Each structure stands twice: as structure tokens, then as C-alpha cells.
Amino acid sequence: MQDVFDIYTIIFLALAVFIFLRLRSVLGQRTGRERPPYDPYSARDSVRPSTNDNVVALPSRGGAETPQKPIETAEPVERWKGIAEAGSAVAVGLDAIAREDPSFDAKHFVDGARSAYEMIVTAYAEGDRRNLKNLLSKDVYDGFDAAIREREAKGETSETRFVSIDKSEIVGAEQRGRTAQITVRFVSQLVSLTRDRSGAVIEGSPDKVTDVTDVWTFARDVSSRDPNWKLVATEAGQ
């Protein structure tokens, strides 16, 4: 009887050892060097491009850096064709602005400056403070507002009508920190006059076209999301 018990015991033990070895070969064993489970979201986040156009990806540190494309430092000779002569102070200033704001388009800027010039002159004549506030810096607006209030106190009204804008050219450009400044010289023809309380013309003429030259400086913070330029200085041109 003891022999039979020993035989069955040996058989069960052998079967248990066999099952254990099979499970170990299928499931494996932990050695402390296993890789963490793959996280697709984590992997995606590590290469997700930034949605902020102002963020520049910096190269990683260490010896195994990914080769970077060479930076192009040469400016195209025809870049500011029709706007500024290559190598001129204006061209150098425009280059500096374009480096800070790659979306800058000089021709588009000049077109916008022409429109702003006409809008501002017309709004000033009409005493339209709302439009002026959107187009002028605070200092310039305060000056325009003071002149309008003085005119209103006297009971005078102003009338301005553009005949043409014959020329609008960039005569200065520079990048000051985060602020871009561009100076434009406008040559225009307009009809301008001032009337007193009774409606009589006291300055100018409704029938006389006058040649006017203005030199205006516009500025914009290139780090701002606001794409609009504002008038920051005015002077009479020659």
C-alpha cells in the first residue's frame, strides 16, 4: 500500500512540475528590465507640432542631434523690388522686420497705408473719433482729439475730399525690439476747406485742388496677434 501511495505521489508531483514549466514558458518571467507598456498618446504628444506660429522649435542638446538644415542668410536681391533699392537703409530695415515677422509683405503694407491715410484724413475732417481711435496710437489720437475739440468749440466744420493719391513710398523702416516702424511719404491732391458757424468758408476753397505732402510713421508690435498697424507720428513733408 505504501508503494502504491508513493507511485501516485510521484506521478502528481511530476504532473505539477510539468504544468508549472509550461505556464512559465508561455507567460514568461519578470527580470526587472521589462519595457513599460506602449502609450500611443504619449508617443503622439512627443512629436505633436506646436499650434503657435510664434514658437520656434530648439535643437535638442547632446551628441545625437538630428542634422539641421543650413540657415539661409542671403536675402534675395529682388525681395523689395519696387519698394526699396537693394542694399539701401530702407531695404535693411525691411529685412529686419521680415526676420521678426516672416508674414510681412511690404507691398501689402503700402496698400494698407494708402487706405489708412485716406481714412484718417477723412475721419479727422468729419470729427469721427471712433475710427480715429482704431487707427492711431494714443499720443497721436490725443493730439487729433484736441484739435477736433478746439474746432468744435469755435463752431467750425472741416471738409476734405481726395482727388488722388499720387505717390506713397516707404522712406524709412526699422525694427526696435519687438516694434516695427515704417515711415511712408504720401503725395496727394485734395480739396480742403473750413467753414464757420454760419457756413461761410474761412479757409481753403471748395474749388481749389491743393498738393499735399505728408510723412507718416506707422508701428506694430510683431509679437502681438493684432495684425493692424497704427499711426504713431506725423509731419508735413517737402
Coordinates of N, CA, C and O in Angstrom, one line a residue, residues 10 53 72 86 90 92 133 155 187 200 202 206 232:
I10 N 4.4 10.5 -6.7 CA 5.4 10.8 -7.7 C 4.8 11.3 -9.0 O 5.2 12.3 -9.6
D53 N 2.3 79.7 -34.0 CA 3.2 80.1 -35.1 C 4.4 80.8 -34.6 O 5.5 80.9 -35.2
E72 N 19.4 80.0 -44.2 CA 19.7 80.8 -45.4 C 19.8 82.3 -44.9 O 18.9 82.9 -44.4
A86 N 17.9 97.7 -53.4 CA 18.7 96.7 -52.7 C 20.0 97.3 -52.0 O 20.7 98.1 -52.6
V90 N 16.6 101.6 -46.2 CA 15.2 101.1 -46.1 C 15.1 99.6 -46.3 O 14.4 98.9 -45.6
V92 N 17.4 97.4 -45.7 CA 18.0 96.7 -44.5 C 16.9 96.7 -43.3 O 16.8 95.7 -42.6
K133 N -9.7 106.4 -33.3 CA -9.1 105.7 -32.2 C -8.6 104.3 -32.6 O -7.6 103.8 -32.0
G155 N -17.2 126.3 -33.2 CA -18.4 126.1 -34.1 C -18.0 125.9 -35.6 O -18.8 126.1 -36.5
V187 N 2.1 111.7 -51.3 CA 1.9 112.9 -52.1 C 0.5 112.8 -52.7 O 0.2 111.9 -53.4
A200 N -19.9 130.0 -43.7 CA -19.1 130.7 -44.6 C -17.7 130.1 -44.6 O -17.2 129.7 -43.6
I202 N -13.9 130.0 -44.4 CA -12.9 130.9 -43.7 C -11.5 130.5 -44.1 O -10.5 131.2 -43.8
P206 N -13.7 125.4 -52.0 CA -14.3 124.2 -52.5 C -14.0 123.9 -53.9 O -14.3 122.8 -54.5
V232 N 1.8 106.5 -35.5 CA 2.5 106.9 -34.3 C 3.1 108.3 -34.4 O 3.5 108.9 -33.4

